[in-house]
Amino acid sequence: MLAEVVRSDEYAAPTAPLTLIVGELDRTGFVRKYNELWSERTGLPVRWVEGAAHNSNADNPAAVNAIIEEALGGN
């Protein structure tokens, strides 16, 4: 589904603040490519989680939590 959205010009722009969170070591399918493209098309920030792969919230929970808190205006 994400692949279809990224390739389409008919995606819905987010109506709420949104941050893309991706593990810097994620090699699952086209996750990295699709997030980079989505960021380019929408201007949404991509935050890369150091030392994390596809399950970045399990690989580096402190970093993911910090990114979420910052996105919510906590830091």
Short mmCIF file of C-alpha atoms in Angstrom, two decimals:
data_model
loop_
_atom_site.label_atom_id
_atom_site.label_comp_id
_atom_site.label_asym_id
_atom_site.label_seq_id
_atom_site.Cartn_x
_atom_site.Cartn_y
_atom_site.Cartn_z
CA MET A 1 0.00 0.00 0.00
CA LEU A 2 2.77 2.48 0.86
CA ALA A 3 4.42 1.76 -2.48
CA GLU A 4 1.20 2.68 -4.30
CA VAL A 5 0.89 5.93 -2.34
CA VAL A 6 4.49 6.92 -3.00
CA ARG A 7 4.17 6.26 -6.74
CA SER A 8 0.82 8.01 -7.00
CA ASP A 9 0.19 11.70 -7.44
CA GLU A 10 -3.17 11.20 -5.73
CA TYR A 11 -2.05 10.74 -2.13
CA ALA A 12 -3.75 12.64 0.63
CA ALA A 13 -1.59 15.18 2.38
CA PRO A 14 -1.37 14.60 6.12
CA THR A 15 -3.63 16.85 8.17
CA ALA A 16 -1.67 16.38 11.41
CA PRO A 17 2.02 16.82 12.23
CA LEU A 18 3.95 13.82 10.99
CA THR A 19 7.55 12.64 11.28
CA LEU A 20 8.91 9.66 9.38
CA ILE A 21 11.01 7.44 11.66
CA VAL A 22 13.32 4.93 9.98
CA GLY A 23 16.13 2.76 11.31
CA GLU A 24 19.39 3.70 9.62
CA LEU A 25 20.13 -0.02 9.14
CA ASP A 26 16.69 -0.92 7.75
CA ARG A 27 17.16 -3.03 4.64
CA THR A 28 13.57 -4.32 4.46
CA GLY A 29 12.21 -4.09 0.95
CA PHE A 30 12.09 -0.48 -0.22
CA VAL A 31 11.40 1.11 3.18
CA ARG A 32 14.35 3.47 2.94
CA LYS A 33 13.61 4.51 -0.65
CA TYR A 34 9.89 5.04 -0.08
CA ASN A 35 10.42 7.15 3.03
CA GLU A 36 13.01 9.28 1.25
CA LEU A 37 10.65 9.79 -1.70
CA TRP A 38 7.69 10.57 0.55
CA SER A 39 9.83 13.12 2.41
CA GLU A 40 10.89 14.75 -0.86
CA ARG A 41 7.30 14.96 -2.13
CA THR A 42 5.71 16.22 1.07
CA GLY A 43 8.49 18.01 2.92
CA LEU A 44 7.97 15.72 5.90
CA PRO A 45 11.10 15.19 7.97
CA VAL A 46 12.76 11.77 8.05
CA ARG A 47 14.46 10.96 11.32
CA TRP A 48 17.05 8.19 11.09
CA VAL A 49 17.44 6.02 14.19
CA GLU A 50 21.07 5.17 14.85
CA GLY A 51 21.94 1.50 15.22
CA ALA A 52 18.39 0.42 14.40
CA ALA A 53 17.01 -1.76 11.65
CA HIS A 54 13.34 -2.38 10.70
CA ASN A 55 12.09 -2.55 14.30
CA SER A 56 13.75 0.67 15.36
CA ASN A 57 11.50 1.04 18.41
CA ALA A 58 12.86 -2.29 19.72
CA ASP A 59 16.43 -1.76 18.49
CA ASN A 60 16.85 1.73 19.97
CA PRO A 61 13.77 2.64 22.03
CA ALA A 62 15.40 5.62 23.73
CA ALA A 63 16.13 7.27 20.39
CA VAL A 64 12.64 6.56 19.02
CA ASN A 65 11.00 7.90 22.18
CA ALA A 66 13.14 11.05 22.00
CA ILE A 67 12.11 11.60 18.36
CA ILE A 68 8.43 11.16 19.25
CA GLU A 69 8.69 13.50 22.24
CA GLU A 70 10.42 16.12 20.10
CA ALA A 71 7.78 15.79 17.36
CA LEU A 72 5.07 16.33 19.98
CA GLY A 73 6.82 19.46 21.17
CA GLY A 74 8.24 17.99 24.36
CA ASN A 75 11.91 18.85 23.73
#
